[in-house]
Short mmCIF file of C-alpha atoms and ligand atoms in Angstrom, two decimals:
data_model
loop_
_atom_site.label_atom_id
_atom_site.label_comp_id
_atom_site.label_asym_id
_atom_site.label_seq_id
_atom_site.Cartn_x
_atom_site.Cartn_y
_atom_site.Cartn_z
CA UNK A 98 -34.33 26.45 -11.63
CA UNK A 99 -32.74 24.94 -8.62
CA UNK A 100 -34.52 24.84 -5.44
CA UNK A 101 -33.56 23.50 -1.87
CA UNK A 102 -36.88 21.73 -1.04
CA UNK A 103 -39.65 20.75 -3.95
CA UNK A 104 -42.61 19.17 -2.58
CA UNK A 105 -45.16 17.32 -5.14
CA UNK A 106 -48.77 17.79 -4.19
CA UNK A 107 -50.35 20.58 -2.22
CA UNK A 108 -53.15 18.68 -0.28
CA UNK A 109 -52.64 18.38 3.75
CA UNK A 110 -49.32 16.40 3.40
CA UNK A 111 -47.51 18.88 1.10
CA UNK A 112 -48.60 22.14 2.50
CA UNK A 113 -47.89 20.91 6.09
CA UNK A 114 -44.42 19.54 4.50
CA UNK A 115 -43.58 23.02 2.91
CA UNK A 116 -44.49 24.78 6.49
CA UNK A 117 -42.37 22.52 8.26
CA UNK A 118 -39.45 23.33 5.73
CA UNK A 119 -40.10 27.34 5.67
CA UNK A 120 -40.01 26.94 9.56
CA UNK A 121 -36.44 25.25 9.33
CA UNK A 122 -35.73 28.33 7.31
CA UNK A 123 -35.23 26.58 3.84
CA UNK A 124 -37.02 27.76 0.65
CA UNK A 125 -39.38 25.58 -0.67
CA UNK A 126 -41.71 25.24 -4.07
CA UNK A 127 -44.83 23.04 -4.05
CA UNK A 128 -45.78 21.82 -7.43
CA UNK A 129 -49.54 21.16 -7.84
CA UNK A 130 -50.97 19.69 -10.84
CA UNK A 131 -54.99 21.23 -10.46
CA UNK A 132 -55.53 24.95 -10.99
CA UNK A 133 -56.45 25.34 -7.42
CA UNK A 134 -55.33 22.99 -4.78
CA UNK A 135 -57.88 20.56 -3.16
CA UNK A 136 -56.93 16.86 -3.25
CA UNK A 137 -58.64 14.23 -1.23
CA UNK A 138 -57.94 16.61 1.80
CA UNK A 139 -60.76 18.96 0.50
CA UNK A 140 -63.20 15.79 -0.27
CA UNK A 141 -62.44 14.72 3.29
CA UNK A 142 -64.38 15.36 6.46
CA UNK A 143 -60.91 17.10 7.59
CA UNK A 144 -61.19 15.15 11.18
CA UNK A 145 -57.71 14.41 12.31
CA UNK A 146 -56.77 12.43 15.08
CA UNK A 147 -54.45 13.35 17.87
CA UNK A 148 -53.30 12.55 21.64
CA UNK A 149 -52.75 14.10 23.75
CA UNK A 150 -53.61 17.78 22.82
CA UNK A 151 -54.77 20.38 25.28
CA UNK A 152 -58.29 20.72 23.04
CA UNK A 153 -59.26 17.46 24.52
CA UNK A 154 -61.21 16.88 27.69
CA UNK A 155 -60.56 13.39 28.66
CA UNK A 156 -57.55 11.48 29.73
CA UNK A 157 -55.51 10.35 26.92
CA UNK A 158 -52.01 9.39 25.50
CA UNK A 159 -50.04 8.92 22.67
CA UNK A 160 -49.67 5.25 23.94
CA UNK A 161 -53.81 4.85 24.03
CA UNK A 162 -53.82 6.06 20.35
CA UNK A 163 -51.06 4.01 19.34
CA UNK A 164 -52.84 0.78 20.73
CA UNK A 165 -56.09 1.84 19.43
CA UNK A 166 -54.31 2.11 15.60
CA UNK A 167 -52.90 -1.45 16.16
CA UNK A 168 -55.83 -3.31 17.60
CA UNK A 169 -57.89 -2.07 14.26
CA UNK A 170 -55.28 -3.23 11.98
CA UNK A 171 -54.63 -6.73 14.36
CA UNK A 172 -51.02 -5.43 14.50
CA UNK A 173 -50.40 -5.59 10.85
CA UNK A 174 -48.85 -2.17 10.52
CA UNK A 175 -45.14 -1.33 11.12
CA UNK A 176 -45.55 -0.63 14.78
CA UNK A 177 -42.50 1.38 15.03
CA UNK A 178 -43.78 3.98 12.63
CA UNK A 179 -47.47 3.84 14.02
CA UNK A 180 -46.09 4.88 17.72
CA UNK A 181 -43.78 7.51 16.13
CA UNK A 182 -46.78 9.18 14.43
CA UNK A 183 -48.84 8.78 17.27
CA UNK A 184 -46.26 10.21 19.49
CA UNK A 185 -45.85 13.01 17.05
CA UNK A 186 -49.53 13.75 16.50
CA UNK A 187 -50.37 15.92 19.63
CA UNK A 188 -47.63 18.11 19.06
CA UNK A 189 -48.27 18.36 15.22
CA UNK A 190 -51.57 19.64 15.65
CA UNK A 191 -50.81 22.18 18.28
CA UNK A 192 -47.92 23.36 16.02
CA UNK A 193 -50.50 24.16 13.30
CA UNK A 194 -52.89 25.86 15.68
CA UNK A 195 -50.11 27.74 17.46
CA UNK A 196 -47.61 28.48 14.83
CA UNK A 197 -49.94 28.72 11.74
CA UNK A 198 -53.22 29.56 12.91
CA UNK A 199 -55.30 26.59 11.61
CA UNK A 200 -58.02 26.72 14.60
CA UNK A 201 -58.66 23.32 15.45
CA UNK A 202 -61.03 22.19 18.29
CA UNK A 203 -62.02 18.69 19.31
CA UNK A 204 -64.79 16.69 17.52
CA UNK A 205 -67.42 15.88 20.60
CA UNK A 206 -70.61 13.89 21.10
CA UNK A 207 -69.29 10.60 19.60
CA UNK A 208 -66.83 8.20 19.05
CA UNK A 209 -65.63 6.31 15.63
CA UNK A 210 -65.13 2.52 15.80
CA UNK A 211 -61.90 1.61 17.40
CA UNK A 212 -61.20 5.05 19.27
CA UNK A 213 -61.50 4.40 22.69
CA UNK A 214 -61.36 8.36 23.47
CA UNK A 215 -62.52 11.56 21.98
CA UNK A 216 -59.33 12.44 19.81
CA UNK A 217 -60.60 13.88 16.31
CA UNK A 218 -59.72 17.49 15.67
CA UNK A 219 -61.10 19.63 13.10
CA UNK A 220 -61.95 23.41 12.17
CA UNK A 221 -65.31 24.46 13.36
CA UNK A 222 -66.33 24.03 9.69
CA UNK A 223 -66.07 20.22 9.87
CA UNK A 224 -64.90 19.88 6.40
CA UNK A 225 -61.47 18.83 4.71
CA UNK A 226 -62.56 22.08 2.45
CA UNK A 227 -62.06 24.40 5.65
CA UNK A 228 -59.13 22.72 6.51
CA UNK A 229 -57.66 22.94 2.95
CA UNK A 230 -58.32 26.91 3.19
CA UNK A 231 -56.54 27.53 6.56
CA UNK A 232 -53.71 25.25 5.51
CA UNK A 233 -53.35 27.38 2.38
CA UNK A 234 -53.60 30.47 4.33
CA UNK A 235 -50.89 29.67 6.64
CA UNK A 236 -48.76 28.65 3.73
CA UNK A 237 -49.32 32.07 1.77
CA UNK A 238 -48.60 33.94 5.29
CA UNK A 239 -45.13 31.86 5.23
CA UNK A 240 -44.61 33.02 1.64
CA UNK A 241 -44.66 29.32 0.41
CA UNK A 242 -44.54 29.27 -2.97
CA UNK A 243 -47.37 27.11 -4.55
CA UNK A 244 -47.16 26.61 -8.34
CA UNK A 245 -50.31 25.64 -9.45
CA UNK A 246 -51.17 23.87 -12.92
CA UNK A 247 -47.98 21.97 -12.56
CA UNK A 248 -48.34 18.56 -13.35
CA UNK A 249 -45.16 16.64 -12.65
CA UNK A 250 -44.69 14.01 -15.43
CA UNK A 251 -41.11 12.91 -14.69
CA UNK A 252 -38.50 12.51 -11.31
CA UNK A 253 -35.18 11.33 -11.05
CA UNK A 254 -32.22 11.23 -8.49
CA UNK A 255 -31.79 15.25 -8.85
CA UNK A 256 -34.55 17.08 -10.56
CA UNK A 257 -38.12 16.66 -12.10
CA UNK A 258 -39.96 17.80 -15.02
CA UNK A 259 -43.52 19.29 -15.05
CA UNK A 260 -45.81 20.13 -17.64
CA UNK A 261 -47.93 23.35 -17.95
CA UNK A 262 -51.76 23.58 -19.33
CA UNK A 263 -50.40 24.86 -22.66
CA UNK A 264 -48.13 22.02 -23.18
CA UNK A 265 -44.80 23.49 -22.39
CA UNK A 266 -42.13 21.78 -19.93
CA UNK A 267 -39.89 22.84 -17.15
CA UNK A 268 -37.18 21.16 -15.21
CA UNK A 269 -36.73 21.48 -11.60
CA UNK A 270 -33.22 20.65 -9.74
CA UNK A 271 -33.92 19.70 -5.92
CA UNK A 272 -31.80 19.39 -2.88
CA UNK A 273 -34.53 17.48 -1.41
CA UNK A 274 -37.97 16.16 -2.71
CA UNK A 275 -41.08 15.32 -0.96
CA UNK A 276 -43.80 13.13 -2.30
CA UNK A 277 -47.02 14.26 -1.01
CA UNK A 278 -49.21 13.44 -4.19
CA UNK A 279 -51.14 10.45 -2.62
CA UNK A 280 -52.14 7.16 -3.50
CA UNK A 281 -53.54 5.71 -6.43
CA UNK A 282 -57.53 5.41 -6.01
CA UNK A 283 -57.90 7.51 -9.38
CA UNK A 284 -55.97 5.14 -11.55
CA UNK A 285 -58.53 2.29 -12.49
CA UNK A 286 -55.72 -0.06 -13.65
CA UNK A 287 -53.54 -0.11 -10.59
CA UNK A 288 -56.81 -0.46 -8.45
CA UNK A 289 -57.58 -3.47 -10.36
CA UNK A 290 -54.14 -5.06 -9.94
CA UNK A 291 -53.74 -4.24 -6.26
CA UNK A 292 -57.48 -3.96 -4.76
CA UNK A 293 -59.75 -6.21 -7.30
CA UNK A 294 -62.48 -6.47 -4.59
CA UNK A 295 -63.17 -2.70 -4.78
CA UNK A 296 -62.21 -2.30 -8.82
CA UNK A 297 -65.82 -1.79 -9.62
CA UNK A 298 -66.75 0.52 -6.82
CA UNK A 299 -67.21 4.12 -6.98
CA UNK A 300 -64.08 6.15 -6.21
CA UNK A 301 -64.85 8.97 -3.87
CA UNK A 302 -61.21 10.41 -3.54
CA UNK A 303 -59.30 12.71 -6.02
CA UNK A 304 -59.06 12.20 -9.45
CA UNK A 305 -55.70 13.34 -9.91
CA UNK A 306 -54.54 10.60 -7.36
CA UNK A 307 -52.66 8.61 -10.17
CA UNK A 308 -50.08 6.35 -8.20
CA UNK A 309 -47.29 8.49 -9.47
CA UNK A 310 -45.30 8.37 -5.87
CA UNK A 311 -45.35 4.67 -6.31
CA UNK A 312 -44.36 4.67 -10.08
CA UNK A 313 -41.46 7.31 -9.32
CA UNK A 314 -40.69 6.12 -6.05
CA UNK A 315 -40.08 2.10 -7.41
CA UNK A 316 -38.30 3.46 -10.24
CA UNK A 317 -35.77 4.93 -7.60
CA UNK A 318 -35.65 1.74 -5.64
CA UNK A 319 -37.86 2.35 -3.67
CA UNK A 320 -39.71 -0.32 -1.63
CA UNK A 321 -43.82 -0.68 -1.61
CA UNK A 322 -46.17 -2.46 1.06
CA UNK A 323 -49.75 -2.83 1.71
CA UNK A 324 -50.76 -1.99 -1.45
CA UNK A 325 -54.02 -3.79 -0.96
CA UNK A 326 -54.83 -1.54 2.04
CA UNK A 327 -57.33 1.07 1.59
CA UNK A 328 -60.12 3.12 3.11
CA UNK A 329 -63.14 2.19 2.06
CA UNK A 330 -66.69 3.18 3.21
CA UNK A 331 -70.03 1.78 3.44
CA UNK A 332 -72.35 4.69 3.40
CA UNK A 333 -72.29 7.21 0.73
CA UNK A 334 -75.63 8.46 -0.13
CA UNK A 335 -76.81 7.35 -4.07
CA UNK A 336 -77.67 8.44 -6.26
CA UNK A 337 -76.40 11.89 -4.66
CA UNK A 338 -73.00 10.97 -3.98
CA UNK A 339 -72.85 12.40 -0.67
CA UNK A 340 -71.04 11.17 2.68
CA UNK A 341 -73.22 10.18 5.27
CA UNK A 342 -71.74 10.42 8.51
CA UNK A 343 -70.87 6.70 10.50
CA UNK A 344 -72.12 8.62 13.51
CA UNK A 345 -75.37 7.40 12.76
CA UNK A 346 -74.41 3.67 12.91
CA UNK A 347 -72.15 4.03 16.10
CA UNK A 348 -74.52 5.98 18.10
CA UNK A 349 -77.31 3.35 17.42
CA UNK A 350 -78.83 3.26 13.69
CA UNK A 351 -78.58 0.02 11.55
CA UNK A 352 -77.71 -0.99 7.90
CA UNK A 353 -80.31 -2.97 6.30
CA UNK A 354 -80.42 -4.11 2.49
CA UNK A 355 -83.10 -3.60 0.03
CA UNK A 356 -85.27 -6.49 1.76
CA UNK A 357 -84.97 -4.75 4.84
CA UNK A 358 -82.65 -7.08 6.52
CA UNK A 359 -79.20 -6.46 8.55
CA UNK A 360 -76.21 -8.25 6.99
CA UNK A 361 -73.52 -7.13 9.10
CA UNK A 362 -71.98 -5.77 12.43
CA UNK A 363 -71.98 -1.86 11.59
CA UNK A 364 -70.01 -1.36 14.58
CA UNK A 365 -66.79 -2.87 13.39
CA UNK A 366 -66.05 0.06 11.21
CA UNK A 367 -67.02 1.97 8.00
CA UNK A 368 -63.93 1.29 5.99
CA UNK A 369 -64.77 -2.88 6.15
CA UNK A 370 -68.37 -2.18 5.42
CA UNK A 371 -67.54 -0.88 1.48
CA UNK A 372 -67.89 -4.81 0.16
CA UNK A 373 -70.60 -5.97 2.18
CA UNK A 374 -72.92 -3.24 0.93
CA UNK A 375 -71.37 -3.69 -2.58
CA UNK A 376 -72.42 -7.35 -2.27
CA UNK A 377 -75.91 -6.72 -1.08
CA UNK A 378 -78.44 -6.85 -4.05
CA UNK A 379 -77.99 -3.70 -6.23
CA UNK A 380 -75.01 -2.91 -4.44
CA UNK A 381 -76.82 -0.96 -1.93
CA UNK A 382 -78.07 -0.89 1.62
CA UNK A 383 -80.56 1.50 3.75
CA UNK A 384 -79.07 3.43 6.80
CA UNK A 385 -81.89 3.14 9.04
CA UNK A 386 -82.16 5.40 12.31
CA UNK A 387 -84.50 7.89 14.10
CA UNK A 388 -85.15 11.31 14.93
CA UNK A 389 -82.36 11.56 17.60
CA UNK A 390 -80.10 10.33 15.11
CA UNK A 391 -81.26 12.75 12.55
CA UNK A 392 -80.71 15.65 14.83
CA UNK A 393 -77.15 14.47 15.49
CA UNK A 394 -76.68 13.97 11.37
CA UNK A 395 -77.57 17.65 11.12
CA UNK A 396 -74.49 18.52 12.90
CA UNK A 397 -72.30 17.71 9.71
CA UNK A 398 -72.34 19.52 6.91
CA UNK A 399 -72.42 16.43 4.20
CA UNK A 400 -75.55 15.43 5.99
CA UNK A 401 -77.38 18.72 5.72
CA UNK A 402 -76.35 18.65 1.83
CA UNK A 403 -77.73 15.02 1.79
CA UNK A 404 -81.04 16.27 3.74
CA UNK A 405 -81.40 19.16 1.03
CA UNK A 406 -80.82 16.87 -2.14
CA UNK A 407 -83.48 14.73 -0.98
CA UNK A 408 -81.56 11.49 0.24
CA UNK A 409 -83.38 11.63 3.68
CA UNK A 410 -86.51 9.46 3.53
CA UNK A 411 -88.77 9.37 6.18
CA UNK A 412 -90.14 5.95 6.91
CA UNK A 413 -88.93 4.10 3.74
CA UNK A 414 -91.11 0.93 2.64
CA UNK A 415 -88.69 -1.84 3.01
CA UNK A 416 -90.04 -5.41 2.96
CA UNK A 417 -88.89 -6.96 6.22
CA UNK A 418 -88.01 -3.69 7.90
CA UNK A 419 -90.48 -3.72 10.91
CA UNK A 420 -89.19 -7.33 11.55
CA UNK A 421 -85.72 -6.29 11.63
CA UNK A 422 -86.22 -3.60 13.96
CA UNK A 423 -88.35 -6.07 16.33
CA UNK A 424 -85.22 -8.21 16.21
CA UNK A 425 -82.80 -5.22 17.13
CA UNK A 426 -85.05 -4.18 20.08
CA UNK A 427 -84.96 -8.21 21.69
CA UNK A 428 -80.80 -7.94 21.03
CA UNK A 429 -81.12 -4.32 23.26
CA UNK A 430 -82.50 -6.17 25.92
CA UNK A 431 -80.22 -9.52 26.41
CA UNK A 432 -80.79 -11.53 22.76
CA UNK A 433 -77.49 -12.09 21.12
CA UNK A 434 -77.19 -10.43 17.87
CA UNK A 435 -75.76 -12.98 15.47
CA UNK A 436 -73.39 -10.49 13.64
CA UNK A 437 -71.83 -9.58 17.30
CA UNK A 438 -72.86 -6.08 18.01
CA UNK A 439 -73.60 -5.12 21.14
CA UNK A 440 -77.15 -3.27 21.07
CA UNK A 441 -77.31 -2.54 24.87
CA UNK A 442 -74.91 0.70 25.11
CA UNK A 443 -77.25 3.06 22.81
CA UNK A 444 -80.85 4.42 23.01
CA UNK A 445 -82.84 1.78 20.90
CA UNK A 446 -84.43 3.36 17.86
CA UNK A 447 -87.80 4.70 18.32
CA UNK A 448 -90.44 5.63 15.40
CA UNK A 449 -90.55 7.82 13.01
CA UNK A 450 -87.78 6.28 11.16
CA UNK A 451 -85.27 7.61 8.99
CA UNK A 452 -83.68 5.96 5.78
CA UNK A 453 -80.96 6.70 3.38
CA UNK A 454 -80.10 4.57 0.29
CA UNK A 455 -76.33 4.25 0.38
CA UNK A 456 -73.50 2.34 -1.71
CA UNK A 457 -69.80 1.29 -1.02
CA UNK A 458 -67.04 3.30 -2.19
CA UNK A 459 -63.31 3.31 -2.62
CA UNK A 460 -62.10 6.50 -0.51
CA UNK A 461 -58.04 6.43 -0.44
CA UNK A 462 -55.47 3.72 -1.08
CA UNK A 463 -53.44 2.97 2.04
CA UNK A 464 -50.37 1.02 0.52
CA UNK A 465 -47.44 2.88 -1.08
CA UNK A 466 -43.89 3.76 -0.33
CA UNK A 467 -42.16 2.36 2.44
CA UNK A 468 -40.81 5.21 4.76
CA UNK A 469 -39.40 5.39 8.27
CA UNK A 470 -40.41 7.57 11.16
CA UNK A 471 -37.98 10.63 9.67
CA UNK A 472 -40.50 10.26 6.26
CA UNK A 473 -37.33 8.86 4.68
CA UNK A 474 -38.14 6.49 1.86
CA UNK A 475 -36.56 3.26 2.05
CA UNK A 476 -35.07 1.20 -0.59
CA UNK A 477 -35.86 -2.61 -0.74
CA UNK A 478 -32.97 -3.12 1.49
CA UNK A 479 -34.31 -0.78 4.20
CA UNK A 480 -31.96 1.92 3.40
CA UNK A 481 -33.01 5.49 2.93
CA UNK A 482 -32.92 6.88 -0.63
CA UNK A 483 -31.18 10.05 -0.77
CA UNK A 484 -33.02 13.18 -0.95
CA UNK A 485 -36.26 11.29 -1.24
CA UNK A 486 -39.18 11.45 1.31
CA UNK A 487 -43.07 10.83 1.27
CA UNK A 488 -46.09 11.00 3.46
CA UNK A 489 -49.68 11.08 3.44
CA UNK A 490 -51.30 8.77 0.63
CA UNK A 491 -47.78 8.46 -1.09
CA UNK A 492 -46.14 6.43 1.86
CA UNK A 493 -47.24 3.06 3.18
CA UNK A 494 -49.45 4.01 6.08
CA UNK A 495 -50.52 2.33 9.60
CA UNK A 496 -53.84 0.43 8.60
CA UNK A 497 -52.14 -2.79 6.99
CA UNK A 498 -52.98 -4.74 4.09
CA UNK A 499 -56.70 -4.90 4.69
CA UNK A 500 -59.85 -2.37 4.61
CA UNK A 501 -61.05 -3.58 8.07
CA UNK A 502 -57.29 -2.31 9.30
CA UNK A 503 -58.19 1.59 8.61
CA UNK A 504 -58.86 3.35 12.08
CA UNK A 505 -60.80 6.20 11.36
CA UNK A 506 -58.34 9.42 10.40
CA UNK A 507 -55.46 7.60 9.63
CA UNK A 508 -55.39 9.23 6.26
CA UNK A 509 -55.10 13.05 7.49
CA UNK A 510 -52.81 11.58 10.60
CA UNK A 511 -50.34 10.36 8.29
CA UNK A 512 -50.59 12.99 6.07
CA UNK A 513 -50.58 15.81 8.22
CA UNK A 514 -47.40 14.09 11.08
CA UNK A 515 -45.57 12.60 8.27
CA UNK A 516 -46.05 15.77 6.13
CA UNK A 517 -44.30 17.99 9.17
CA UNK A 518 -41.89 15.46 9.67
CA UNK A 519 -40.89 14.90 5.85
CA UNK A 520 -40.63 18.88 5.45
CA UNK A 521 -38.28 18.74 8.41
CA UNK A 522 -36.09 16.08 7.31
CA UNK A 523 -36.17 17.66 3.79
CA UNK A 524 -34.87 20.99 5.11
CA UNK A 525 -32.26 19.06 7.08
CA UNK A 526 -31.01 17.51 4.06
CA UNK A 527 -31.03 20.50 1.58
CA UNK A 528 -29.01 22.80 4.17
CA UNK A 529 -26.34 19.99 4.91
CA UNK A 530 -26.02 19.54 1.22
C1 LIG Q 1119 -64.94 11.45 1.42
C2 LIG Q 1119 -63.64 11.27 2.21
C3 LIG Q 1119 -63.44 11.86 3.41
C4 LIG Q 1119 -62.31 11.43 4.28
N1 LIG Q 1119 -62.40 11.85 5.54
C5 LIG Q 1119 -61.29 11.86 6.54
C6 LIG Q 1119 -61.11 12.32 7.49
O1 LIG Q 1119 -62.20 12.83 8.22
N2 LIG Q 1119 -60.20 11.92 8.17
C7 LIG Q 1119 -59.18 11.45 7.68
O2 LIG Q 1119 -58.45 11.31 8.61
N3 LIG Q 1119 -58.96 11.00 6.38
C8 LIG Q 1119 -60.11 11.01 5.45
N4 LIG Q 1119 -60.04 10.80 4.40
C9 LIG Q 1119 -58.79 10.43 3.82
C10 LIG Q 1119 -57.89 11.85 3.83
O3 LIG Q 1119 -58.87 12.43 2.77
C11 LIG Q 1119 -56.72 11.16 3.07
O4 LIG Q 1119 -56.25 10.55 3.48
C12 LIG Q 1119 -55.70 12.50 2.90
O5 LIG Q 1119 -56.40 13.66 2.53
C13 LIG Q 1119 -54.30 12.46 1.99
O6 LIG Q 1119 -53.40 13.59 1.83
P1 LIG Q 1119 -52.32 13.93 0.73
O7 LIG Q 1119 -52.22 15.34 1.10
O8 LIG Q 1119 -51.66 12.57 1.01
O9 LIG Q 1119 -53.18 13.59 -0.32
P2 LIG Q 1119 -54.51 14.66 -1.39
O10 LIG Q 1119 -54.88 15.81 -0.37
O11 LIG Q 1119 -54.91 13.83 -1.86
O12 LIG Q 1119 -53.35 15.67 -1.95
C14 LIG Q 1119 -52.81 15.11 -3.14
C15 LIG Q 1119 -52.31 16.27 -3.98
O13 LIG Q 1119 -51.11 15.89 -5.08
C16 LIG Q 1119 -51.58 16.01 -6.05
N5 LIG Q 1119 -51.15 15.42 -7.32
C17 LIG Q 1119 -50.98 14.30 -7.63
N6 LIG Q 1119 -50.21 13.99 -8.74
C18 LIG Q 1119 -49.61 14.76 -9.07
C19 LIG Q 1119 -48.58 15.35 -10.16
N7 LIG Q 1119 -48.00 14.27 -10.79
N8 LIG Q 1119 -48.17 16.44 -10.16
C20 LIG Q 1119 -48.66 17.54 -9.10
N9 LIG Q 1119 -49.36 17.23 -8.28
C21 LIG Q 1119 -50.02 16.07 -8.37
C22 LIG Q 1119 -53.11 16.07 -6.16
O14 LIG Q 1119 -53.49 17.00 -7.25
C23 LIG Q 1119 -53.33 16.61 -4.71
O15 LIG Q 1119 -53.79 17.85 -4.93
C24 LIG Q 1119 -61.49 11.18 3.54
C25 LIG Q 1119 -61.52 10.87 2.19
C26 LIG Q 1119 -62.53 10.94 1.66
C27 LIG Q 1119 -62.39 10.51 -0.09
#
């Protein structure tokens, strides 16, 4: 079997790449190991940053977005790639909405740490599962062939091999190949090797993300970068394992340990909060907030699930919590918070208090194959490897080599924008070949 454009992985990156290749008039086949496509995309909150878009209300630009991205990673990401991705973000969201019926809207009412403007876009359901539903629907409307239960086990310069659940194998030749099979968060040995600080953390992403893109790409001569970079999270309800929105923190909540004491500046970001939470006694913390923030939480499906599962507690009894809340009130009226958070901008917490016991988790790896702005995979000398493209978790992203470099939304941003670019580039190569 020979196919012009083959895409490995049917998450946000793979489906977007397939739509772009189809739009360019090429035949495309998507290969997905699972029986039904989900990936980390379906586990996510489905929030995609983009600027400017017609869905936004405030004044925003690709340049402002780029500055936010680079400020968060302290300039450690490839500035050229980050700029190209930000510039393509608005047109990509509008293309998915207008040409492929993904009903994006602006997420309003709060800002994630490091976002200077409201620029998160999601579908009305505010879930990654719903985003996957719309992307899959768009792919099927465009007659994209998605072969599920097709686990790719081997890739070389012109062909690949896949295994079916009954153990049978098939070979596929390609003119151009898009690696959209994400990162290596599900591969414990690779996480231990590259990101030892989260080796014992809960992995909250898709189990099928085994680092195959890095394995195949490096065999074909590709360079990898920022393998220690990752998206962590400091707020997964335990033992229920439900993501608790960081909006509770950005809008005024605090995190304390089991002794009721704060241990960090919660406004730096949720990704870098993973390790500090894991370092607390028992590897846990409590998110503490009030009725106003509970109502905000209730606008998020995950939070409602947490409420239903009994994770949300009223007036949690923690030894020094009262004292901590009193200190926080003083920080709001001028006293300097030793962790450096500015408490003056949001309303003070008022009783009754709510609490959720949480732990830190690894969501998604950010390092991977080095790509350029056309999503071409580059070798160690910076030359494009013929026929090979990558995006999303398979590629080195724009978060740099540390957890703190992850600006909220960098994951789906690189999946969707690089996915579109990779699909178009792959289509161009296959039609010229
Ligand atoms: C809980 C959670 C919440 C998140 N929330 C957000 C958010 O709101 N905004 C944001 O920007 N990011 C978020 N992220 C990160 C985001 O989910 C990822 O960055 C994004 O989904 C990556 O997309 P992808 O298409 O590269 O990978 P995936 O969606 O993981 O898709 C990869 C696919 O490749 C398949 N695959 C892997 N190996 C093979 C193989 N050998 N053969 C065939 N198929 C294979 C997998 O089965 C999978 O379906 C979140 C992550 C988590 C875990």
